[in-house]
Amino acid sequence: MLQAIQAMYADVPVCVRTEEGLSGCFQSVLGVKQGCPLSPLLFGIFLDDFEGHIQQLGDAAALPQLAGRTVPPLLFADDMFLLSSSASGLQAQLHALQDYCNAKKLTVNAKKTQVMIMRPGGGSGNGKLAAGESFEYAGLPLEVASSTKYLGLTFSQLSKQHGFASCADVLAKAGRQAMFAMRRRAWELGACLVEQQCMLFDVFVKPVLSYGCELWGVDVLLRPDCSSVERVHRWFCRRVQGLPKQVTAAISLAELGRQPLQSFWIQQLVRFWNRLQNSAADEDRVLGWAFKDNLELMREGGDLAAGSACWSRRWLHVLQSAPPASGTLEWLTELDEAAVIERAAAAYLRKRVQGLPKQVTAAISLAELGRQPLQSFWIQQLVRFWNRLQNSAADEDRVLGHPRMAH
């Protein structure tokens, strides 16, 4: 096995994509292969005992607590997140990481290592370090950033007003690029029909725009204005129909028979909430600890507003399933996905229909409500009556079935 792994890494040619094109190939002698299924396993083998190494620091590490349990460092593939509730604790963990890497002959790229302060207001209230604070690794100062990317999502310094909503702004840019690339490729292949364009959007662009919506969807849906992610979807709906900017989103969506992206996000939120219910029973999952700890925060907070820092309260408010101020939280079990989605759709329609001007055609207003004109019902009744007449024609004792009446 060792010889097989050594053979895999004996020759690792790589190149870099630049504005002028691809660079020449050169050998990679550091790190693990990008995208290789074996890379996370190799990383895990080398750092298998790192969690215990950090926990040996005890109180000096100032590891955060969730549901009465100590939260270890977060490791995924070749990424690492060190968490601490104090500046001195984080620096102690950095020193411990340096000792650990020296013992195992591993290296850390200090230029790619960042510190992000998650406490309200950052350090001195403006997102910078407080007086006397500094962080270094192996004698090199570390950059203090206001945002960082982990597992494809960009996290910013948290605040009651915005939370994880900044993730959506970054995804909107990536989704816009994916949309233009999809449309260009579709035209090259001759997939110009509206139905084909919508299908390609749902396959290639929608997953990009909705990535991680279980985290940032709550904060985006609480905003009164349209999110940057939804604006990409609305632009596509207008463009694919050749409609001008003046046409409202409700009309362009209704003409295509499409739902806003927020309907999909709410569906994902409900499913994630229900998965969290199962995670809460798993004593070995950090996700379950965080969920139980946040529910306890909601219990202690009492009547919390929708804009509260309590994640569970905001989540339930978005899903229109928030408990009453005087109620208890003992009923918090799995949510009915169909019922929540139906309520969200009804709320969206009420909001849109109330804003439609009188000049809007009957076809558009009916499409927005998902209703058929009454003449559709009349035609259905006429067809059924005609069929009944056909049967009555064979009945010699019925006036309705008389030949003259039948014709």
CSV table of C-alpha atoms in Angstrom, one decimal:
chain,number,residue,atom,x,y,z
A,1,MET,CA,0.0,0.0,0.0
A,2,LEU,CA,2.8,2.4,0.9
A,3,GLN,CA,4.6,1.7,-2.3
A,4,ALA,CA,1.4,2.3,-4.3
A,5,ILE,CA,0.9,5.7,-2.7
A,6,GLN,CA,4.5,6.6,-3.2
A,7,ALA,CA,4.2,5.7,-6.9
A,8,MET,CA,1.1,8.0,-7.2
A,9,TYR,CA,3.1,11.0,-5.9
A,10,ALA,CA,6.3,10.2,-7.7
A,11,ASP,CA,5.2,12.3,-10.7
A,12,VAL,CA,2.6,15.1,-10.1
A,13,PRO,CA,2.6,17.5,-13.1
A,14,VAL,CA,0.5,20.6,-12.6
A,15,CYS,CA,-0.2,23.8,-14.5
A,16,VAL,CA,-1.8,27.2,-13.7
A,17,ARG,CA,-4.6,28.9,-15.6
A,18,THR,CA,-3.9,32.6,-16.2
A,19,GLU,CA,-5.4,35.4,-18.3
A,20,GLU,CA,-3.1,34.4,-21.1
A,21,GLY,CA,-4.0,30.7,-20.9
A,22,LEU,CA,-2.4,27.7,-19.3
A,23,SER,CA,1.2,27.9,-18.0
A,24,GLY,CA,3.8,25.2,-18.7
A,25,CYS,CA,3.7,22.1,-16.6
A,26,PHE,CA,5.8,21.8,-13.4
A,27,GLN,CA,6.1,19.3,-10.6
A,28,SER,CA,4.1,19.6,-7.4
A,29,VAL,CA,6.2,18.5,-4.4
A,30,LEU,CA,4.0,19.8,-1.6
A,31,GLY,CA,0.5,18.9,-0.3
A,32,VAL,CA,-1.9,16.3,-1.6
A,33,LYS,CA,-3.5,16.0,-5.1
A,34,GLN,CA,-6.5,18.3,-5.6
A,35,GLY,CA,-9.7,16.4,-6.3
A,36,CYS,CA,-8.2,13.0,-5.6
A,37,PRO,CA,-10.5,10.7,-3.6
A,38,LEU,CA,-7.5,9.5,-1.6
A,39,SER,CA,-6.4,13.0,-0.5
A,40,PRO,CA,-8.9,13.4,2.5
A,41,LEU,CA,-7.9,10.0,3.7
A,42,LEU,CA,-4.2,10.8,3.7
A,43,PHE,CA,-4.9,14.1,5.4
A,44,GLY,CA,-7.0,12.3,8.1
A,45,ILE,CA,-4.2,9.7,8.7
A,46,PHE,CA,-1.6,12.4,9.3
A,47,LEU,CA,-3.8,14.5,11.6
A,48,ASP,CA,-5.7,11.7,13.3
A,49,ASP,CA,-4.4,12.6,16.8
A,50,PHE,CA,-4.4,16.4,16.3
A,51,GLU,CA,-7.7,16.8,18.1
A,52,GLY,CA,-6.3,15.1,21.2
A,53,HIS,CA,-3.2,17.2,21.0
A,54,ILE,CA,-5.2,20.4,21.1
A,55,GLN,CA,-7.5,19.2,23.9
A,56,GLN,CA,-4.4,18.5,26.0
A,57,LEU,CA,-4.0,22.2,26.3
A,58,GLY,CA,-7.0,22.3,28.6
A,59,ASP,CA,-8.4,25.7,29.6
A,60,ALA,CA,-5.5,27.4,27.8
A,61,ALA,CA,-7.0,26.6,24.4
A,62,ALA,CA,-10.3,28.2,25.4
A,63,LEU,CA,-12.2,25.8,23.2
A,64,PRO,CA,-15.9,26.8,22.7
A,65,GLN,CA,-18.6,24.8,24.3
A,66,LEU,CA,-21.9,23.5,22.8
A,67,ALA,CA,-24.5,21.6,24.8
A,68,GLY,CA,-21.9,21.1,27.6
A,69,ARG,CA,-19.4,19.6,25.2
A,70,THR,CA,-16.0,20.9,24.0
A,71,VAL,CA,-15.9,21.7,20.2
A,72,PRO,CA,-12.8,20.3,18.6
A,73,PRO,CA,-10.9,21.9,15.6
A,74,LEU,CA,-12.8,21.4,12.3
A,75,LEU,CA,-11.0,19.3,9.7
A,76,PHE,CA,-12.1,18.6,6.2
A,77,ALA,CA,-9.9,17.4,3.3
A,78,ASP,CA,-6.7,19.6,3.7
A,79,ASP,CA,-8.5,22.5,5.4
A,80,MET,CA,-8.4,23.2,9.1
A,81,PHE,CA,-10.4,25.6,11.4
A,82,LEU,CA,-9.1,26.4,14.8
A,83,LEU,CA,-11.8,27.7,17.1
A,84,SER,CA,-11.3,29.6,20.4
A,85,SER,CA,-13.4,31.8,22.6
A,86,SER,CA,-10.4,34.1,23.4
A,87,ALA,CA,-7.4,35.6,21.6
A,88,SER,CA,-4.9,34.0,24.0
A,89,GLY,CA,-6.6,30.7,23.5
A,90,LEU,CA,-6.3,30.9,19.7
A,91,GLN,CA,-2.6,31.8,19.9
A,92,ALA,CA,-2.0,28.9,22.2
A,93,GLN,CA,-3.6,26.6,19.6
A,94,LEU,CA,-1.4,28.1,16.9
A,95,HIS,CA,1.7,27.3,19.0
A,96,ALA,CA,0.4,23.8,19.6
A,97,LEU,CA,-0.1,23.4,15.8
A,98,GLN,CA,3.4,24.5,15.1
A,99,ASP,CA,4.9,22.0,17.6
A,100,TYR,CA,2.6,19.2,16.1
A,101,CYS,CA,3.7,20.0,12.5
A,102,ASN,CA,7.4,20.1,13.4
A,103,ALA,CA,7.1,16.7,15.1
A,104,LYS,CA,5.4,15.2,12.0
A,105,LYS,CA,7.5,17.1,9.4
A,106,LEU,CA,4.4,18.9,8.1
A,107,THR,CA,4.3,22.5,6.9
A,108,VAL,CA,1.6,25.2,7.1
A,109,ASN,CA,1.4,28.0,4.6
A,110,ALA,CA,1.2,31.1,6.8
A,111,LYS,CA,0.4,33.3,3.7
A,112,LYS,CA,-2.9,31.3,3.3
A,113,THR,CA,-3.7,31.3,7.0
A,114,GLN,CA,-6.1,33.9,8.2
A,115,VAL,CA,-7.7,34.9,11.5
A,116,MET,CA,-11.3,36.0,11.6
A,117,ILE,CA,-12.8,37.5,14.8
A,118,MET,CA,-16.4,36.3,15.2
A,119,ARG,CA,-17.4,38.3,18.2
A,120,PRO,CA,-19.9,41.1,17.7
A,121,GLY,CA,-18.3,44.1,16.0
A,122,GLY,CA,-15.0,42.3,15.5
A,123,GLY,CA,-12.2,43.5,17.8
A,124,SER,CA,-12.5,47.2,18.6
A,125,GLY,CA,-16.0,47.4,17.1
A,126,ASN,CA,-14.9,48.0,13.5
A,127,GLY,CA,-13.8,44.5,12.6
A,128,LYS,CA,-10.1,45.1,13.5
A,129,LEU,CA,-7.9,43.7,16.3
A,130,ALA,CA,-8.5,45.1,19.8
A,131,ALA,CA,-5.6,46.9,21.5
A,132,GLY,CA,-2.8,44.5,22.3
A,133,GLU,CA,-4.1,41.6,20.2
A,134,SER,CA,-1.9,39.9,17.5
A,135,PHE,CA,-1.6,36.5,16.0
A,136,GLU,CA,1.5,34.8,14.6
A,137,TYR,CA,2.6,31.3,13.4
A,138,ALA,CA,6.2,30.3,13.4
A,139,GLY,CA,7.2,33.9,13.9
A,140,LEU,CA,5.2,35.2,10.9
A,141,PRO,CA,2.3,37.6,11.5
A,142,LEU,CA,-1.1,36.3,10.4
A,143,GLU,CA,-3.6,38.3,8.4
A,144,VAL,CA,-6.8,39.3,10.2
A,145,ALA,CA,-9.7,39.1,7.6
A,146,SER,CA,-13.3,40.2,7.8
A,147,SER,CA,-14.4,37.2,5.8
A,148,THR,CA,-13.1,33.7,4.8
A,149,LYS,CA,-14.2,30.8,2.7
A,150,TYR,CA,-14.7,27.3,4.1
A,151,LEU,CA,-16.3,24.4,2.2
A,152,GLY,CA,-17.3,26.7,-0.7
A,153,LEU,CA,-19.1,29.2,1.5
A,154,THR,CA,-17.8,32.7,2.4
A,155,PHE,CA,-18.3,33.6,6.0
A,156,SER,CA,-18.2,37.1,7.3
A,157,GLN,CA,-18.0,38.5,10.8
A,158,LEU,CA,-21.4,37.7,12.3
A,159,SER,CA,-24.0,40.4,13.2
A,160,LYS,CA,-27.6,40.3,14.1
A,161,GLN,CA,-28.6,42.2,11.0
A,162,HIS,CA,-26.8,40.1,8.3
A,163,GLY,CA,-25.7,36.8,9.7
A,164,PHE,CA,-24.7,34.5,6.8
A,165,ALA,CA,-26.4,36.6,4.1
A,166,SER,CA,-23.0,37.6,2.7
A,167,CYS,CA,-22.6,34.0,1.4
A,168,ALA,CA,-25.5,34.6,-1.0
A,169,ASP,CA,-23.8,37.7,-2.5
A,170,VAL,CA,-20.7,35.6,-3.4
A,171,LEU,CA,-22.8,32.8,-4.8
A,172,ALA,CA,-24.7,35.3,-6.9
A,173,LYS,CA,-21.5,36.3,-8.7
A,174,ALA,CA,-20.6,32.6,-9.3
A,175,GLY,CA,-24.2,31.8,-10.4
A,176,ARG,CA,-24.1,34.7,-12.9
A,177,GLN,CA,-21.0,33.4,-14.5
A,178,ALA,CA,-22.5,29.9,-14.7
A,179,MET,CA,-25.6,31.3,-16.3
A,180,PHE,CA,-23.7,33.1,-19.0
A,181,ALA,CA,-21.6,30.1,-19.7
A,182,MET,CA,-24.7,27.9,-19.9
A,183,ARG,CA,-26.5,30.2,-22.3
A,184,ARG,CA,-23.5,30.5,-24.5
A,185,ARG,CA,-23.0,26.7,-24.7
A,186,ALA,CA,-26.8,26.2,-25.2
A,187,TRP,CA,-26.8,28.5,-28.2
A,188,GLU,CA,-23.7,26.7,-29.6
A,189,LEU,CA,-25.6,23.4,-29.3
A,190,GLY,CA,-28.9,24.8,-30.7
A,191,ALA,CA,-30.8,24.4,-27.4
A,192,CYS,CA,-32.7,27.7,-27.9
A,193,LEU,CA,-36.2,26.7,-26.9
A,194,VAL,CA,-37.5,28.4,-23.7
A,195,GLU,CA,-38.2,25.0,-22.1
A,196,GLN,CA,-34.7,23.8,-22.8
A,197,GLN,CA,-33.2,27.0,-21.4
A,198,CYS,CA,-35.2,26.6,-18.2
A,199,MET,CA,-34.2,23.0,-17.8
A,200,LEU,CA,-30.5,23.8,-18.3
A,201,PHE,CA,-30.8,26.6,-15.8
A,202,ASP,CA,-32.2,24.2,-13.2
A,203,VAL,CA,-29.5,21.7,-13.8
A,204,PHE,CA,-26.4,23.9,-14.1
A,205,VAL,CA,-27.2,27.3,-12.5
A,206,LYS,CA,-29.8,26.7,-9.7
A,207,PRO,CA,-27.4,24.4,-7.7
A,208,VAL,CA,-24.7,27.1,-7.8
A,209,LEU,CA,-27.2,29.8,-6.6
A,210,SER,CA,-28.7,27.6,-3.9
A,211,TYR,CA,-25.5,26.0,-2.6
A,212,GLY,CA,-25.6,26.0,1.2
A,213,CYS,CA,-29.0,27.7,1.4
A,214,GLU,CA,-29.7,25.7,4.5
A,215,LEU,CA,-27.2,28.1,6.3
A,216,TRP,CA,-27.7,31.5,4.6
A,217,GLY,CA,-31.3,31.0,3.4
A,218,VAL,CA,-32.8,32.1,6.7
A,219,ASP,CA,-31.0,35.5,6.7
A,220,VAL,CA,-31.7,36.1,3.1
A,221,LEU,CA,-35.4,35.3,3.4
A,222,LEU,CA,-35.7,37.7,6.3
A,223,ARG,CA,-34.6,40.6,4.2
A,224,PRO,CA,-37.4,42.8,2.9
A,225,ASP,CA,-35.6,43.4,-0.4
A,226,CYS,CA,-34.8,41.0,-3.2
A,227,SER,CA,-31.6,39.0,-2.7
A,228,SER,CA,-28.8,39.2,-5.1
A,229,VAL,CA,-29.2,35.5,-5.8
A,230,GLU,CA,-32.9,35.8,-6.7
A,231,ARG,CA,-32.1,38.8,-9.0
A,232,VAL,CA,-29.9,36.4,-11.1
A,233,HIS,CA,-33.0,34.1,-11.5
A,234,ARG,CA,-35.3,37.0,-12.3
A,235,TRP,CA,-32.8,38.4,-14.9
A,236,PHE,CA,-32.8,35.0,-16.6
A,237,CYS,CA,-36.6,34.7,-16.7
A,238,ARG,CA,-36.9,38.1,-18.3
A,239,ARG,CA,-34.1,37.5,-20.8
A,240,VAL,CA,-35.2,34.1,-21.9
A,241,GLN,CA,-38.6,35.6,-22.8
A,242,GLY,CA,-37.2,38.8,-24.3
A,243,LEU,CA,-39.0,41.0,-21.7
A,244,PRO,CA,-37.9,44.5,-20.7
A,245,LYS,CA,-36.8,45.5,-17.3
A,246,GLN,CA,-40.1,47.2,-16.5
A,247,VAL,CA,-41.9,43.8,-16.4
A,248,THR,CA,-42.3,42.7,-12.8
A,249,ALA,CA,-40.8,39.5,-11.5
A,250,ALA,CA,-44.3,38.1,-10.8
A,251,ILE,CA,-45.3,38.4,-14.4
A,252,SER,CA,-42.1,36.9,-15.9
A,253,LEU,CA,-42.3,34.0,-13.4
A,254,ALA,CA,-46.0,33.4,-14.1
A,255,GLU,CA,-45.5,33.4,-17.9
A,256,LEU,CA,-42.9,30.6,-17.5
A,257,GLY,CA,-44.9,28.8,-14.8
A,258,ARG,CA,-41.9,28.9,-12.5
A,259,GLN,CA,-41.6,29.4,-8.8
A,260,PRO,CA,-39.1,31.9,-7.2
A,261,LEU,CA,-35.9,30.3,-5.8
A,262,GLN,CA,-37.1,31.0,-2.3
A,263,SER,CA,-39.6,28.2,-2.7
A,264,PHE,CA,-36.8,25.8,-3.2
A,265,TRP,CA,-34.8,27.3,-0.3
A,266,ILE,CA,-37.7,26.8,2.0
A,267,GLN,CA,-38.0,23.2,1.0
A,268,GLN,CA,-34.3,22.7,1.7
A,269,LEU,CA,-34.7,24.5,5.1
A,270,VAL,CA,-37.5,22.2,6.1
A,271,ARG,CA,-35.6,19.1,5.2
A,272,PHE,CA,-32.5,20.3,6.9
A,273,TRP,CA,-34.5,21.1,10.1
A,274,ASN,CA,-35.9,17.6,10.1
A,275,ARG,CA,-32.4,16.1,9.7
A,276,LEU,CA,-31.2,18.2,12.6
A,277,GLN,CA,-33.9,16.6,14.7
A,278,ASN,CA,-32.3,13.3,14.1
A,279,SER,CA,-28.8,14.7,14.6
A,280,ALA,CA,-29.8,16.0,18.1
A,281,ALA,CA,-30.1,12.4,19.2
A,282,ASP,CA,-26.5,11.6,18.0
A,283,GLU,CA,-24.2,12.3,20.9
A,284,ASP,CA,-21.1,12.2,18.7
A,285,ARG,CA,-22.0,14.9,16.1
A,286,VAL,CA,-21.1,18.5,16.5
A,287,LEU,CA,-24.1,19.4,14.4
A,288,GLY,CA,-26.4,17.8,17.0
A,289,TRP,CA,-24.7,19.7,19.8
A,290,ALA,CA,-25.1,23.0,18.0
A,291,PHE,CA,-28.8,22.4,17.4
A,292,LYS,CA,-29.6,21.4,21.0
A,293,ASP,CA,-27.6,24.4,22.3
A,294,ASN,CA,-29.5,26.8,20.1
A,295,LEU,CA,-32.8,25.4,21.1
A,296,GLU,CA,-31.9,26.0,24.7
A,297,LEU,CA,-31.0,29.5,23.8
A,298,MET,CA,-34.5,29.9,22.3
A,299,ARG,CA,-36.0,28.6,25.5
A,300,GLU,CA,-34.1,31.0,27.6
A,301,GLY,CA,-34.8,33.9,25.3
A,302,GLY,CA,-38.5,33.8,25.6
A,303,ASP,CA,-40.3,36.1,23.1
A,304,LEU,CA,-37.5,36.7,20.7
A,305,ALA,CA,-38.0,38.9,17.6
A,306,ALA,CA,-37.4,37.6,14.1
A,307,GLY,CA,-34.2,39.6,13.9
A,308,SER,CA,-32.8,38.0,17.0
A,309,ALA,CA,-29.4,36.3,17.0
A,310,CYS,CA,-31.1,33.1,18.0
A,311,TRP,CA,-30.8,31.0,14.8
A,312,SER,CA,-33.6,28.6,15.6
A,313,ARG,CA,-36.1,31.4,16.3
A,314,ARG,CA,-35.3,33.1,13.0
A,315,TRP,CA,-35.4,29.7,11.2
A,316,LEU,CA,-38.9,29.0,12.5
A,317,HIS,CA,-40.1,32.5,11.8
A,318,VAL,CA,-39.0,32.1,8.1
A,319,LEU,CA,-40.8,28.8,7.9
A,320,GLN,CA,-43.9,30.4,9.5
A,321,SER,CA,-43.8,27.8,12.2
A,322,ALA,CA,-42.5,29.9,15.1
A,323,PRO,CA,-44.1,29.1,18.5
A,324,PRO,CA,-46.2,31.7,20.2
A,325,ALA,CA,-44.6,33.9,22.9
A,326,SER,CA,-46.5,32.2,25.6
A,327,GLY,CA,-46.1,28.6,24.3
A,328,THR,CA,-43.6,26.0,25.0
A,329,LEU,CA,-41.0,24.3,22.7
A,330,GLU,CA,-41.8,20.8,23.7
A,331,TRP,CA,-43.7,20.4,20.4
A,332,LEU,CA,-40.6,21.0,18.3
A,333,THR,CA,-40.4,17.9,16.2
A,334,GLU,CA,-40.2,17.2,12.5
A,335,LEU,CA,-41.9,19.8,10.3
A,336,ASP,CA,-44.5,18.9,7.7
A,337,GLU,CA,-42.7,19.7,4.5
A,338,ALA,CA,-45.9,20.0,2.3
A,339,ALA,CA,-47.7,22.2,4.8
A,340,VAL,CA,-44.8,24.6,5.2
A,341,ILE,CA,-44.3,24.9,1.5
A,342,GLU,CA,-48.0,25.5,0.9
A,343,ARG,CA,-48.0,28.3,3.5
A,344,ALA,CA,-44.9,29.9,1.9
A,345,ALA,CA,-46.4,29.7,-1.5
A,346,ALA,CA,-49.7,31.3,-0.3
A,347,ALA,CA,-47.8,34.1,1.4
A,348,TYR,CA,-45.8,34.8,-1.8
A,349,LEU,CA,-49.0,34.9,-3.9
A,350,ARG,CA,-50.7,37.2,-1.5
A,351,LYS,CA,-47.8,39.6,-1.6
A,352,ARG,CA,-47.6,39.5,-5.4
A,353,VAL,CA,-51.3,39.7,-6.1
A,354,GLN,CA,-51.8,42.7,-3.8
A,355,GLY,CA,-49.1,44.5,-5.8
A,356,LEU,CA,-50.6,43.8,-9.3
A,357,PRO,CA,-52.0,46.9,-11.0
A,358,LYS,CA,-55.4,47.0,-12.7
A,359,GLN,CA,-53.7,47.1,-16.1
A,360,VAL,CA,-52.4,43.5,-15.6
A,361,THR,CA,-54.2,41.1,-18.0
A,362,ALA,CA,-56.6,38.4,-16.8
A,363,ALA,CA,-54.3,35.8,-18.2
A,364,ILE,CA,-51.3,37.0,-16.0
A,365,SER,CA,-53.4,37.3,-12.8
A,366,LEU,CA,-54.8,33.8,-13.3
A,367,ALA,CA,-51.4,32.4,-14.0
A,368,GLU,CA,-50.0,34.0,-10.9
A,369,LEU,CA,-52.7,32.3,-8.8
A,370,GLY,CA,-52.3,29.1,-10.7
A,371,ARG,CA,-56.1,29.2,-11.6
A,372,GLN,CA,-58.0,28.4,-14.8
A,373,PRO,CA,-60.7,30.7,-16.2
A,374,LEU,CA,-64.3,29.7,-15.6
A,375,GLN,CA,-64.7,28.8,-19.3
A,376,SER,CA,-62.4,25.8,-18.7
A,377,PHE,CA,-64.9,24.5,-16.1
A,378,TRP,CA,-67.8,25.2,-18.5
A,379,ILE,CA,-66.2,23.3,-21.3
A,380,GLN,CA,-65.6,20.3,-19.0
A,381,GLN,CA,-69.2,20.3,-18.0
A,382,LEU,CA,-70.3,20.6,-21.7
A,383,VAL,CA,-68.2,17.5,-22.6
A,384,ARG,CA,-69.6,15.5,-19.7
A,385,PHE,CA,-73.2,16.5,-20.6
A,386,TRP,CA,-72.6,15.6,-24.3
A,387,ASN,CA,-71.4,12.1,-23.2
A,388,ARG,CA,-74.5,11.7,-21.0
A,389,LEU,CA,-76.7,12.6,-24.0
A,390,GLN,CA,-75.0,9.9,-26.0
A,391,ASN,CA,-76.1,7.4,-23.4
A,392,SER,CA,-79.6,8.8,-23.1
A,393,ALA,CA,-80.1,8.4,-26.9
A,394,ALA,CA,-80.3,4.6,-26.3
A,395,ASP,CA,-83.1,5.1,-23.7
A,396,GLU,CA,-86.4,5.0,-25.6
A,397,ASP,CA,-88.4,6.1,-22.5
A,398,ARG,CA,-86.5,9.3,-21.9
A,399,VAL,CA,-87.5,12.6,-23.6
A,400,LEU,CA,-83.9,13.7,-23.4
A,401,GLY,CA,-82.9,10.6,-25.4
A,402,HIS,CA,-85.4,11.2,-28.2
A,403,PRO,CA,-83.7,11.4,-31.6
A,404,ARG,CA,-84.7,15.0,-32.2
A,405,MET,CA,-83.5,16.0,-28.7
A,406,ALA,CA,-80.3,14.0,-29.1
A,407,HIS,CA,-79.5,16.0,-32.3
